[in-house]
Short mmCIF file of C-alpha atoms and ligand atoms in Angstrom, two decimals:
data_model
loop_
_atom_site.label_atom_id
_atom_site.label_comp_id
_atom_site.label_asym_id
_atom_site.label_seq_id
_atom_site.Cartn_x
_atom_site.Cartn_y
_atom_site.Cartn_z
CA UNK K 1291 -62.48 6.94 -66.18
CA UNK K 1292 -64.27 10.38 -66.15
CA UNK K 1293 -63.44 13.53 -67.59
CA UNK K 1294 -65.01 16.54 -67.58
CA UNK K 1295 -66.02 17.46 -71.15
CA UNK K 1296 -63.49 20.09 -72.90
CA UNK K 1297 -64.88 23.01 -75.72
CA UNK K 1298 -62.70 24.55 -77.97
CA UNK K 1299 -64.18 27.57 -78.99
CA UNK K 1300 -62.74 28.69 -82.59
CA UNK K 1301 -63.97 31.27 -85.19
CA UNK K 1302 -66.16 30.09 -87.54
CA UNK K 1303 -66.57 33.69 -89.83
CA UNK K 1304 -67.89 31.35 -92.93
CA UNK K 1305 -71.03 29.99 -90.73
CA UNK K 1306 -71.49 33.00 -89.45
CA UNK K 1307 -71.70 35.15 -92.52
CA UNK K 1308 -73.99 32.42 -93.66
CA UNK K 1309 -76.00 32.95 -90.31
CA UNK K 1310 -75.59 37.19 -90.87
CA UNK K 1311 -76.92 36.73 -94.01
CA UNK K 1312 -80.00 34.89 -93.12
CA UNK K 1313 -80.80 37.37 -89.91
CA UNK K 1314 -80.67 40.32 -92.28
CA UNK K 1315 -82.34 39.48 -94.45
CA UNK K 1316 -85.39 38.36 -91.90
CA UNK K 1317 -84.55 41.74 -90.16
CA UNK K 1318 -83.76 39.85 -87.06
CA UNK K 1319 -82.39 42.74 -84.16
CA UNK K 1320 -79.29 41.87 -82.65
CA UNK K 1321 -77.62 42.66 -79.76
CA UNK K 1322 -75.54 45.62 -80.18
CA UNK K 1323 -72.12 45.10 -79.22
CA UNK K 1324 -72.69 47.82 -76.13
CA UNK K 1325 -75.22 44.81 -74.69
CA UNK K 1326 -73.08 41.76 -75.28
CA UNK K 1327 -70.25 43.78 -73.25
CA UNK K 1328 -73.03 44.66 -70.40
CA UNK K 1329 -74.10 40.80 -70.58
CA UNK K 1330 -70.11 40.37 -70.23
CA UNK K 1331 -69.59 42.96 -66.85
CA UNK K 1332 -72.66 41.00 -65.20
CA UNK K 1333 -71.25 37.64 -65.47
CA UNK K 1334 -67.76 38.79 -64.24
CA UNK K 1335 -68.86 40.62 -61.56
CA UNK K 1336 -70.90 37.48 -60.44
CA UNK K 1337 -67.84 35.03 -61.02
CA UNK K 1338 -65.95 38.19 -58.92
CA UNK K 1339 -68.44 38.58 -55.95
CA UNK K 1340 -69.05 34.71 -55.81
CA UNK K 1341 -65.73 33.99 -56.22
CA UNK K 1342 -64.98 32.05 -52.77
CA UNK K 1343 -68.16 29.64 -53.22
CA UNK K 1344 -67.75 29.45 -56.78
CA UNK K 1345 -64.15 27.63 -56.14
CA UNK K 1346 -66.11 25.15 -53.62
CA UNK K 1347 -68.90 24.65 -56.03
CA UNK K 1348 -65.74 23.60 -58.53
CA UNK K 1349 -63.84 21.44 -56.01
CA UNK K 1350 -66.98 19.63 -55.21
CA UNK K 1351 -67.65 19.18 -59.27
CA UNK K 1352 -64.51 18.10 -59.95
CA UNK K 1353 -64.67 15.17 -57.69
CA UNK K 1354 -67.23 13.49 -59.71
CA UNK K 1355 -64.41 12.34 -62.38
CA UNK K 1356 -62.48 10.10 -60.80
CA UNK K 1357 -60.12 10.25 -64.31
CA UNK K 1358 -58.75 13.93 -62.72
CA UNK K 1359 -56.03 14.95 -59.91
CA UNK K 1360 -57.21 17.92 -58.00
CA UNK K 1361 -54.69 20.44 -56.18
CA UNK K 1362 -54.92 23.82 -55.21
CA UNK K 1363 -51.68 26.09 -55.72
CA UNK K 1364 -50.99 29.01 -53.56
CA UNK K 1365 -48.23 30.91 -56.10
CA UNK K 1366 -46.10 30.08 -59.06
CA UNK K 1367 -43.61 27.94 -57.04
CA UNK K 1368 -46.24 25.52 -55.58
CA UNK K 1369 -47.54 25.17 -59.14
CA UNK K 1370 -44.12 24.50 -60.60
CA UNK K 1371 -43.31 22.24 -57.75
CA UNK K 1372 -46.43 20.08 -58.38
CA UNK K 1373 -45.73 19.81 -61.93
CA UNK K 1374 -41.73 18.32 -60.73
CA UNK K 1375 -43.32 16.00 -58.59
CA UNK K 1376 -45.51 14.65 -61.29
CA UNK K 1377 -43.19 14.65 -64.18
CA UNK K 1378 -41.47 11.55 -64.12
CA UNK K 1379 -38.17 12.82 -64.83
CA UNK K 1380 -39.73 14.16 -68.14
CA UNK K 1381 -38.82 17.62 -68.47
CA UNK K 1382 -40.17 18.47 -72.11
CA UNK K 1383 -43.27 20.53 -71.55
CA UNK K 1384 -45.91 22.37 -74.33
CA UNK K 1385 -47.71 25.34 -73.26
CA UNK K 1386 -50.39 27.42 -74.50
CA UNK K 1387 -49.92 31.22 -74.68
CA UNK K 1388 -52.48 32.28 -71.67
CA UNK K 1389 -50.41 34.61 -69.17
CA UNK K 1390 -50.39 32.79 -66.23
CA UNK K 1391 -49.42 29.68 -67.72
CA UNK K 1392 -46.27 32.02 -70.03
CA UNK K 1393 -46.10 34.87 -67.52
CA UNK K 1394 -46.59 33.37 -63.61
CA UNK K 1395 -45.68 29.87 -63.94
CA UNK K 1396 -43.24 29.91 -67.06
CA UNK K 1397 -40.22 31.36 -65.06
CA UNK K 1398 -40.81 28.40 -61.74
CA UNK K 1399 -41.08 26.02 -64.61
CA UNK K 1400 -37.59 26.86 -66.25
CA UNK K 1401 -36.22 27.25 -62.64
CA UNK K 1402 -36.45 23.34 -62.02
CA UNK K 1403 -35.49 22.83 -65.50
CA UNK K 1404 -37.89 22.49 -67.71
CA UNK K 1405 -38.03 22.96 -71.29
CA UNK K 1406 -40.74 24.73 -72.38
CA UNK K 1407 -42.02 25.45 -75.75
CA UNK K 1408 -45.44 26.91 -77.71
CA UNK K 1409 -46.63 24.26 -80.22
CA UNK K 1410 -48.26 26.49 -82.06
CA UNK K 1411 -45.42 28.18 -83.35
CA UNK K 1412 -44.51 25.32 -85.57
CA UNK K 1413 -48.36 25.09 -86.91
CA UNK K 1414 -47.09 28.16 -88.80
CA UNK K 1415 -45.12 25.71 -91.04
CA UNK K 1416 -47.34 22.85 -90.76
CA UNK K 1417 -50.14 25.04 -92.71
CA UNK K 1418 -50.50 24.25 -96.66
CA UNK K 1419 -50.36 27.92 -97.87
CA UNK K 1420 -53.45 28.75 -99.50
CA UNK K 1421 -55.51 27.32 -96.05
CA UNK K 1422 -53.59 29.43 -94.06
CA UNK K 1423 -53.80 32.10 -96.07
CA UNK K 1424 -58.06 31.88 -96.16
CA UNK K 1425 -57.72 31.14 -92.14
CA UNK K 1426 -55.89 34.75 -92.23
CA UNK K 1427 -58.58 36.25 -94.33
CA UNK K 1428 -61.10 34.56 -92.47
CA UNK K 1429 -60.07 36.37 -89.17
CA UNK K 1430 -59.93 39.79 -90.83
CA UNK K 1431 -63.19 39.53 -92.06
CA UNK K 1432 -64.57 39.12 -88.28
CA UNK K 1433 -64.53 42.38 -86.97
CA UNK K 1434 -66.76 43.66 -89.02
CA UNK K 1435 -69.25 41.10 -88.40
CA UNK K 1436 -68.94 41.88 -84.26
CA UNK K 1437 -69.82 45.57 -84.67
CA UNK K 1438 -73.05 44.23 -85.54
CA UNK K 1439 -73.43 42.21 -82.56
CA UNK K 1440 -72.76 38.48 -84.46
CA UNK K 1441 -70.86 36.74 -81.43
CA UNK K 1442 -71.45 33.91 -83.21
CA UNK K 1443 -68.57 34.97 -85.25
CA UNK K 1444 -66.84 32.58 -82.41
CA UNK K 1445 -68.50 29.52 -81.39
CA UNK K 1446 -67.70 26.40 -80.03
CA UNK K 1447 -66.20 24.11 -82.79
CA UNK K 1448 -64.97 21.00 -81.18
CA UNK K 1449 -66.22 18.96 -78.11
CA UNK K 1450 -63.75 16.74 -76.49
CA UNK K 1451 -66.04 14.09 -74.51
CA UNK K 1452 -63.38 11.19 -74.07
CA UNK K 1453 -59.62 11.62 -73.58
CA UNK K 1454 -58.04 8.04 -75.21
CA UNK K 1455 -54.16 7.26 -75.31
CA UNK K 1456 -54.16 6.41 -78.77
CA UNK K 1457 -51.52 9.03 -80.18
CA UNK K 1458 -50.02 9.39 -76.73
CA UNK K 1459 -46.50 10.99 -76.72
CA UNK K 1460 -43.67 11.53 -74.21
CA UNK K 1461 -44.25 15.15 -73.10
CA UNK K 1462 -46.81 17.43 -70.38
CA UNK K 1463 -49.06 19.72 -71.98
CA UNK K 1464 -49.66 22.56 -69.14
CA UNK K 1465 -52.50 24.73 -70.48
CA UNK K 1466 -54.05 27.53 -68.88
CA UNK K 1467 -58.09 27.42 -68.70
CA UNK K 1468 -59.98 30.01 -70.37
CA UNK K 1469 -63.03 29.19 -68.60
CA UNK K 1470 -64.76 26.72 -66.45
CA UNK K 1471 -67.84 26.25 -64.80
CA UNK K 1472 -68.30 25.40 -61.42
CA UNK K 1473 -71.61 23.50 -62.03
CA UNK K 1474 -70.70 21.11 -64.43
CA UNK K 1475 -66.79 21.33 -64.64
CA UNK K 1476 -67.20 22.54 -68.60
CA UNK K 1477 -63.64 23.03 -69.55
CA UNK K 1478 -63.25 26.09 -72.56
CA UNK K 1479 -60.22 26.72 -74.91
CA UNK K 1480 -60.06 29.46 -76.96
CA UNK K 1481 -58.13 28.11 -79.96
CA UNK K 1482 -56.26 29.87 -83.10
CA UNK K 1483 -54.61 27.44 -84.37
CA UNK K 1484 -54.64 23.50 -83.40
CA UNK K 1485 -52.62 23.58 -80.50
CA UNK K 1486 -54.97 22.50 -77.62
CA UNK K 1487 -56.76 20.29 -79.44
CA UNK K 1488 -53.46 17.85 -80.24
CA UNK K 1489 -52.01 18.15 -76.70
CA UNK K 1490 -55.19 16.72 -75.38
CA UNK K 1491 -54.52 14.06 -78.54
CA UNK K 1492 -50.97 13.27 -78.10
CA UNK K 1493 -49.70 14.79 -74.36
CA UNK K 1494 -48.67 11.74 -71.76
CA UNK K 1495 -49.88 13.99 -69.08
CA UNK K 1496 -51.99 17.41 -69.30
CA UNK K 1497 -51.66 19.47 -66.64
CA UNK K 1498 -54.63 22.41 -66.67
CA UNK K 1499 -54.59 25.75 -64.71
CA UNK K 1500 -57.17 27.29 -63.55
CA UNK K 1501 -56.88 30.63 -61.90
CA UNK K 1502 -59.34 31.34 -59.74
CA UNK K 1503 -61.33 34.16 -61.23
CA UNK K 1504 -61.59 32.24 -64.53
CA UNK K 1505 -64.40 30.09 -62.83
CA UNK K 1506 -67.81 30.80 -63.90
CA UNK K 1507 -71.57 29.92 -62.70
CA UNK K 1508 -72.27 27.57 -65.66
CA UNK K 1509 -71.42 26.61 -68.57
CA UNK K 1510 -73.62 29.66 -70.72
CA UNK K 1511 -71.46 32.17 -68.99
CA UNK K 1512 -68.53 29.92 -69.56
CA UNK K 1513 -68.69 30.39 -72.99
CA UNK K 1514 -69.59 33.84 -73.42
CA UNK K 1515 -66.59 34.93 -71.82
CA UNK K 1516 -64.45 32.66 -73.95
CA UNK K 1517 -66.28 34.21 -76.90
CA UNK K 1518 -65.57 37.47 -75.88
CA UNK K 1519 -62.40 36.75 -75.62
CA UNK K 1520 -62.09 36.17 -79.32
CA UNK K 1521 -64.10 39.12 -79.83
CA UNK K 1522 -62.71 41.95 -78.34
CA UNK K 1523 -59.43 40.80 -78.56
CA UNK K 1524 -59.48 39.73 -82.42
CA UNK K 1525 -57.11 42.53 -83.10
CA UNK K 1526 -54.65 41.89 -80.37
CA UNK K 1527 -54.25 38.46 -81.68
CA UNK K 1528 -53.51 39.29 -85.43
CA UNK K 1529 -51.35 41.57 -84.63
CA UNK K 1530 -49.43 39.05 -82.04
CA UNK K 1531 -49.38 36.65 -85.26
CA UNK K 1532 -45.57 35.93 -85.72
CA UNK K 1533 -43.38 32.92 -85.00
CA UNK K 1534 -41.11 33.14 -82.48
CA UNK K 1535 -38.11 30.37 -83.46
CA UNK K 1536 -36.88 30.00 -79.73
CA UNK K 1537 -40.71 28.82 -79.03
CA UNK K 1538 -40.74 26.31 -82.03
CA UNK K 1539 -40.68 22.44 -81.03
CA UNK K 1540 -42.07 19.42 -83.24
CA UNK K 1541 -43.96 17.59 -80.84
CA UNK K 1542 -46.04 15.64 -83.44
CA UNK K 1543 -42.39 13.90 -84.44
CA UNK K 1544 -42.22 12.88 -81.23
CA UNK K 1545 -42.33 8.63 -81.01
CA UNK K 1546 -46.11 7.49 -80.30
CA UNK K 1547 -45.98 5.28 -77.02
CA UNK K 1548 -47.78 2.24 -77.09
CA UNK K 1549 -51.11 2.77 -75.81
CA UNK K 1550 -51.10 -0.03 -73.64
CA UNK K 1551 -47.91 0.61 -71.76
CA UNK K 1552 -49.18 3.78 -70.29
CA UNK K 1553 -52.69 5.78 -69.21
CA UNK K 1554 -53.24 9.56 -69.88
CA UNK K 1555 -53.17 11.45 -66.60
CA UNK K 1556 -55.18 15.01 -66.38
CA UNK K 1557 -54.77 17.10 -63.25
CA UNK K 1558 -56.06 19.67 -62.38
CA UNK K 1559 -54.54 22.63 -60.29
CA UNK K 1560 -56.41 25.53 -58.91
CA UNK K 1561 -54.61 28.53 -59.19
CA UNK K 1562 -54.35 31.53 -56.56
CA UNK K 1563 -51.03 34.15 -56.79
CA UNK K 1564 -52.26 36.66 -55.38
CA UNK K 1565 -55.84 36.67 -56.67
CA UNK K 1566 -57.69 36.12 -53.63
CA UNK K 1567 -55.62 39.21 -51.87
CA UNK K 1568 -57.17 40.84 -54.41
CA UNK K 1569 -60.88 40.27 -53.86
CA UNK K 1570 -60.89 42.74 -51.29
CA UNK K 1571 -58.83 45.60 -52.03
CA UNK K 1572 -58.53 48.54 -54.46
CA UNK K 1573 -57.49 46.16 -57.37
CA UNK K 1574 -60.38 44.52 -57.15
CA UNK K 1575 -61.20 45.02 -60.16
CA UNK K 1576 -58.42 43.58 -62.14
CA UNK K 1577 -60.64 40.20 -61.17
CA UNK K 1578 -63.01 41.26 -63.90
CA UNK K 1579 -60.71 40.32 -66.62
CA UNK K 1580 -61.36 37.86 -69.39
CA UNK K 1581 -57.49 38.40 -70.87
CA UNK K 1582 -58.83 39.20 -74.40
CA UNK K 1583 -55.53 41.86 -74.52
CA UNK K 1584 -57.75 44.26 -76.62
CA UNK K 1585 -55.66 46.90 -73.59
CA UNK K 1586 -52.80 46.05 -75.52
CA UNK K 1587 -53.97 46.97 -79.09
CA UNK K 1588 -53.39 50.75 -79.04
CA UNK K 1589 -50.82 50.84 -75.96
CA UNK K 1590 -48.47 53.03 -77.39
CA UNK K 1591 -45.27 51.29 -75.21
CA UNK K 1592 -46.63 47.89 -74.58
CA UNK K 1593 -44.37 45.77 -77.43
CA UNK K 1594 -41.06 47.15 -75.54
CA UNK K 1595 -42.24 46.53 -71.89
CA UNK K 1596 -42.12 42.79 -71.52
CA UNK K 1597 -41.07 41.74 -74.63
CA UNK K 1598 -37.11 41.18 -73.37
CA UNK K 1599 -38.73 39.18 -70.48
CA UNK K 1600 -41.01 36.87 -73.42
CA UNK K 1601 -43.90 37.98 -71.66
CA UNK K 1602 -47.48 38.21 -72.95
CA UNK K 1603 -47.95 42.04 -72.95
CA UNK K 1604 -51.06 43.63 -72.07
CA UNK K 1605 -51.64 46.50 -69.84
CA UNK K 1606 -53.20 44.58 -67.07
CA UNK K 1607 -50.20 41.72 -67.52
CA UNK K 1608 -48.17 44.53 -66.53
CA UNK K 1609 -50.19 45.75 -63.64
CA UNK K 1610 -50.63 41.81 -62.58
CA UNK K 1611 -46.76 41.23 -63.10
CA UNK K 1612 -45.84 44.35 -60.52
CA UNK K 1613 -48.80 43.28 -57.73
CA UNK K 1614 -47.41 40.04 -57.74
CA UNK K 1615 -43.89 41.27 -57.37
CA UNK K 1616 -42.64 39.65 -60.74
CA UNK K 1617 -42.00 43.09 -61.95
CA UNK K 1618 -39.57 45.94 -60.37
CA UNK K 1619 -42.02 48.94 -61.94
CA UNK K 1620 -45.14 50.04 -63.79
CA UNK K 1621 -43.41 53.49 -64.39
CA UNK K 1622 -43.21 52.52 -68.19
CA UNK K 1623 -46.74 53.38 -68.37
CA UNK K 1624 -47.65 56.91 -70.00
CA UNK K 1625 -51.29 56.96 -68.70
CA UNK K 1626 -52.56 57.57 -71.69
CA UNK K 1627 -55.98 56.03 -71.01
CA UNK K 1628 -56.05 54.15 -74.46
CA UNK K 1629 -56.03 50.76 -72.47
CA UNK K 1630 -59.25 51.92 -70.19
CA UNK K 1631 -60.97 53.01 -73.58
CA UNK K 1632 -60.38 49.57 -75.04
CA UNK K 1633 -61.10 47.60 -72.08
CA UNK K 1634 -64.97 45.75 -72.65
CA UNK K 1635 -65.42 45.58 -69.04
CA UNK K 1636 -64.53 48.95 -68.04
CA UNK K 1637 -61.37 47.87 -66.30
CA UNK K 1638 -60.25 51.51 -65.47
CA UNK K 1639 -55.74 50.23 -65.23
CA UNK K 1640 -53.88 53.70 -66.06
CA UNK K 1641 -56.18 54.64 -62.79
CA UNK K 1642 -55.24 51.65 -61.24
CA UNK K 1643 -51.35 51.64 -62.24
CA UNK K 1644 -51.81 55.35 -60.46
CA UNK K 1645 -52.43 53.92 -57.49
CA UNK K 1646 -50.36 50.79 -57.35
CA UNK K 1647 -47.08 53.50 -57.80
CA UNK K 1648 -48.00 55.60 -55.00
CA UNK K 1649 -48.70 53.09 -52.40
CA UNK K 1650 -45.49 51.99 -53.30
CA UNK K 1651 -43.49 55.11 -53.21
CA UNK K 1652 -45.47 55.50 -49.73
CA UNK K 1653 -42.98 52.52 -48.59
CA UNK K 1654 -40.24 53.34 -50.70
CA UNK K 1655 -38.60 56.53 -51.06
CA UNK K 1656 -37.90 57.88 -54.58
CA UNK K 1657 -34.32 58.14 -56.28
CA UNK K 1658 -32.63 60.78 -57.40
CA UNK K 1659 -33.13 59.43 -61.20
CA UNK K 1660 -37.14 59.28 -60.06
CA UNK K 1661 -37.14 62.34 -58.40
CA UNK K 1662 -35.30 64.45 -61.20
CA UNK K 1663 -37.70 63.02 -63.66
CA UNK K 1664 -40.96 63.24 -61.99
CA UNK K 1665 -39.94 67.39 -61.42
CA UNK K 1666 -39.82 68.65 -65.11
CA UNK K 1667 -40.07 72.02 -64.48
CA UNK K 1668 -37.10 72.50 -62.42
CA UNK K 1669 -34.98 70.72 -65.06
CA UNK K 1670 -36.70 73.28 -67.55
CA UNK K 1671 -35.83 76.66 -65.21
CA UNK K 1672 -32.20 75.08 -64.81
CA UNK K 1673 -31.68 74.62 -68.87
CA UNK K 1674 -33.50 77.94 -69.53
CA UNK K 1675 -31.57 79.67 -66.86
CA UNK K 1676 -28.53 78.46 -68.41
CA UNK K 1677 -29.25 78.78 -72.20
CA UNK K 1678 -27.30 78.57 -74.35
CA UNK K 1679 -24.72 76.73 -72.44
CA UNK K 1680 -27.00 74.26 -71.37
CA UNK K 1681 -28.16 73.46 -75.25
CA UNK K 1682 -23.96 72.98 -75.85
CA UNK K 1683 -23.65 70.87 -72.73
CA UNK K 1684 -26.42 68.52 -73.69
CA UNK K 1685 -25.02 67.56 -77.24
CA UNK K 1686 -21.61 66.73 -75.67
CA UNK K 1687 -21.81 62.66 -75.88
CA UNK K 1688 -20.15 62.25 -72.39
CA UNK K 1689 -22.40 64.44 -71.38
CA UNK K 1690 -25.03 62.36 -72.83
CA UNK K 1691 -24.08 59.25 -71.55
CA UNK K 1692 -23.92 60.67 -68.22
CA UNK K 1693 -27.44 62.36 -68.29
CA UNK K 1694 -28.92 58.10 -69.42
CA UNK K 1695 -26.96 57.07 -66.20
CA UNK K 1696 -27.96 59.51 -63.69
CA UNK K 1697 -31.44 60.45 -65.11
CA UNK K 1698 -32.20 57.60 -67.16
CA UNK K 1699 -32.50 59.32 -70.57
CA UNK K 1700 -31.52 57.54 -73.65
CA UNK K 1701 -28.20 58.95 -74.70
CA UNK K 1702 -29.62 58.82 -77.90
CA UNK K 1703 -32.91 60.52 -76.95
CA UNK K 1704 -32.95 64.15 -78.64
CA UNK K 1705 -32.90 66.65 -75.43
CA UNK K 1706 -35.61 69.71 -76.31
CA UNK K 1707 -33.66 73.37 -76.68
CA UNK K 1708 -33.80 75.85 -74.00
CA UNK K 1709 -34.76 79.30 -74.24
CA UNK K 1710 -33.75 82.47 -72.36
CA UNK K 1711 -36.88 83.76 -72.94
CA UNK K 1712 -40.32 82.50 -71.56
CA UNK K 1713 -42.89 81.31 -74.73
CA UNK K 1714 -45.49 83.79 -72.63
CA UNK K 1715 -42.88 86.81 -73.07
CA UNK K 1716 -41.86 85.78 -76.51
CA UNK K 1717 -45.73 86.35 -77.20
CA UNK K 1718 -45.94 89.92 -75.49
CA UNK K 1719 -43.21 90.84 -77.23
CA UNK K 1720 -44.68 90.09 -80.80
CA UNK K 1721 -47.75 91.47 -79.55
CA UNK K 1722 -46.21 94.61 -78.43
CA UNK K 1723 -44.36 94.68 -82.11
CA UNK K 1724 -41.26 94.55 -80.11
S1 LIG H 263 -52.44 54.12 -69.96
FE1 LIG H 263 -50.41 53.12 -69.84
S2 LIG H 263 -50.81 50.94 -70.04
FE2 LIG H 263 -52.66 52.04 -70.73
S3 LIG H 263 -52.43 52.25 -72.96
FE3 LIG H 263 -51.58 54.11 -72.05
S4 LIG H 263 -49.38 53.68 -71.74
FE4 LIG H 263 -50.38 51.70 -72.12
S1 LIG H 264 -58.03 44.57 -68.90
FE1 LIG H 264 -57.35 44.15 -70.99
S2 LIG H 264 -57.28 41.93 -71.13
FE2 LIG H 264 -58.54 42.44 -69.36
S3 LIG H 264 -60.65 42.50 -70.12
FE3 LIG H 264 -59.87 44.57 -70.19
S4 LIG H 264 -59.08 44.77 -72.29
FE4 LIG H 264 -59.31 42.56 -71.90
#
């Protein structure tokens, strides 16, 4: 049988300040990290503009291994569905923490009854200390190294070229694709821990997503995005770095099945949600994305948004999760602009998450709470009008609980205290010496 071949890309900081140290001393120039992020917009805006032949170029790739199912999944449900149907009653599944694998399909998954867990949760324990502790160092030693343009800082550390049954377990690995490219059907992983790697190893069946804007020219632009994914979104990561017991499952104790009993199935589904609505309206640019969640480093509400929902959070997650009509609201968003700052492709989402709330409050009209809120200054007038009554009023705790159900302020939340007297005639009057 034939498989595509699969690259885990992984950072390799030791080589690299090995490499660093050999290209300054020769005075080698290096791309600044301004052109690896302009190398970065070209080849998504190709992937973006080519998208529709890009996914035929794929198909038509793909059919060359005969080892591989192909399918093409319209939303989250047909995914999910596809997976039933090819389960075999097993419903113990392993995912990898990509969003439309945790945020699209996740929910469909659990809705047929699936069990679903992140393997590499439990790598946290299956680390001896002190090499977990240099892996940590390792990555916080990276950063540095990319403001001087080393992308090598990632690079591809494992090629999978044959997919054997040897240490085949009873479970579905359902992974979502980094990258892929349409000429060759060169599968990339960005990997952290060891958590791809064994489910191609040990999975009875692997099940791969690939959303459609994830598929690239060739393989060179394949794995530059992957890269940058590492790159830009080193911090993101580290900070993410926690285990999550309700994720943890020990699929290495799982029995090995006898090699000859069974084959290793791969399929293969194309995935859509929404994206090709996308390729030709005002969101267009969403399609640019390489999820590297650097958005969500500095987003000063970001861990509260999804987190209840065990979500991956970033800023255009959020935006994605309200398009696609998994999420009620993007109104948790401060448009700050820290995301757009971040962002190495220029994704501009505060202005975006501007205009995905008023073409919605276009169709829908607003509610009182919405309408109260969105009209400071007449709650301002009301209280200053009113002082000091309206200070009194507002401690009351009924009071308070009231103002959280009717205007959706925390009954905890401390409410500012009004003035009779405007800050502008306050000023005058100290002016004046009156
Ligand atoms: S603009 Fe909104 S989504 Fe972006 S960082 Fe600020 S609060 Fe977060
Ligand atoms: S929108 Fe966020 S996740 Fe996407 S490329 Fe920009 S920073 Fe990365």
């Amino acid at each position: 049988m034939k498989f595509p071949i699969v690259q885990i890309v992984e950072p390799s900081s030791q080589q690299s300040k090995h490499r660093a140290a050999g290209i300054f001393v020769r005075k080698e120039t290096r791309d600044d990290i301004n052109s690896i992020k302009k190398r970065l917009k070209s080849i998504r805006e190709y992937s973006r503009e080519n998208n529709i032949i890009l996914i035929e170029q794929l198909k038509n790739t793909l059919k060359r291994y005969d080892g591989l199912k192909i399918t093409y999944a319209e939303n989250a449900k047909e995914a999910a569905s596809y997976i039933k149907k090819h389960a075999d009653n097993n419903d113990l599944l392993s995912l990898n923490k990509s969003n439309v694998v945790i945020n699209e399909i996740r929910p469909e998954l659990k809705a047929l009854g699936f069990k679903t867990y992140l393997r590499y949760f439990k790598e946290f324990n299956n680390f001896e200390k002190e090499k977990f502790k240099k892996q940590i160092i390792d990555y916080w030693s990276l950063p540095g190294m990319h403001e001087r343009g080393l992308i090598e800082s990632f690079g591809v550390n494992k090629k999978i070229e044959k997919i054997t049954s040897y240490d085949m377990r009873d479970y579905i690995a359902v992974l979502g694709v980094n990258a892929i490219s349409a000429e060759d059907a060169n599968i990339f992983f960005l990997q952290h821990m060891s958590n791809i790697s064994k489910d191609f190893e040990q999975a009875r069946k692997i099940i791969l997503i690939v959303s459609i804007e994830k598929i690239m020219k060739d393989t060179g632009d394949a794995l530059l995005h992957t890269q940058s994914m590492g790159i830009f979104g080193l911090e993101s990561i580290l900070l993410d770095l926690s285990p999550n017991e309700k994720e943890i499952f020990d699929f290495d104790s799982l029995p090995v099945i006898s090699h000859t009993a069974s084959e290793k199935e791969i399929h293969v589904i194309l995935f859509d949600n929404g994206r090709s609505k996308l390729l030709n309206n005002d969101f267009r640019d969403l399609l640019l994305c390489i999820d590297c969640r650097a958005c969500a480093r500095q987003c000063p509400v970001g861990m509260h948004l999804l987190l209840e929902k065990e979500m991956v959070y970033s800023p255009k997650n959020y935006l994605m999760g309200f398009l696609q009509g998994s999420l009620p609201t993007t109104e948790g968003c401060l448009h700050c602009g820290r995301c757009h700052v971040e962002c190495p492709v220029d994704i501009d989402i505060p202005t975006l998450i501007w205009k995905a709330q008023l073409e919605y409050y276009a169709r829908h009209s607003r509610g009182l709470k919405k309408r109260m809120l969105d009209d400071p200054e007449v709650l301002a007038k009301l209280g200053s009008t009113t002082a000091p009554i309206s200070n009194w009023l507002t401690r009351i705790p009924i009071v308070k609980l009231l103002t959280e159900l009717f205007a959706g302020v925390h009954h905890k939340a401390n409410l500012p205290i009004f003035h009779k007297e405007t800050f502008r005639d306050w000023f005058e009057r100290r002016r004046h010496g009156r």
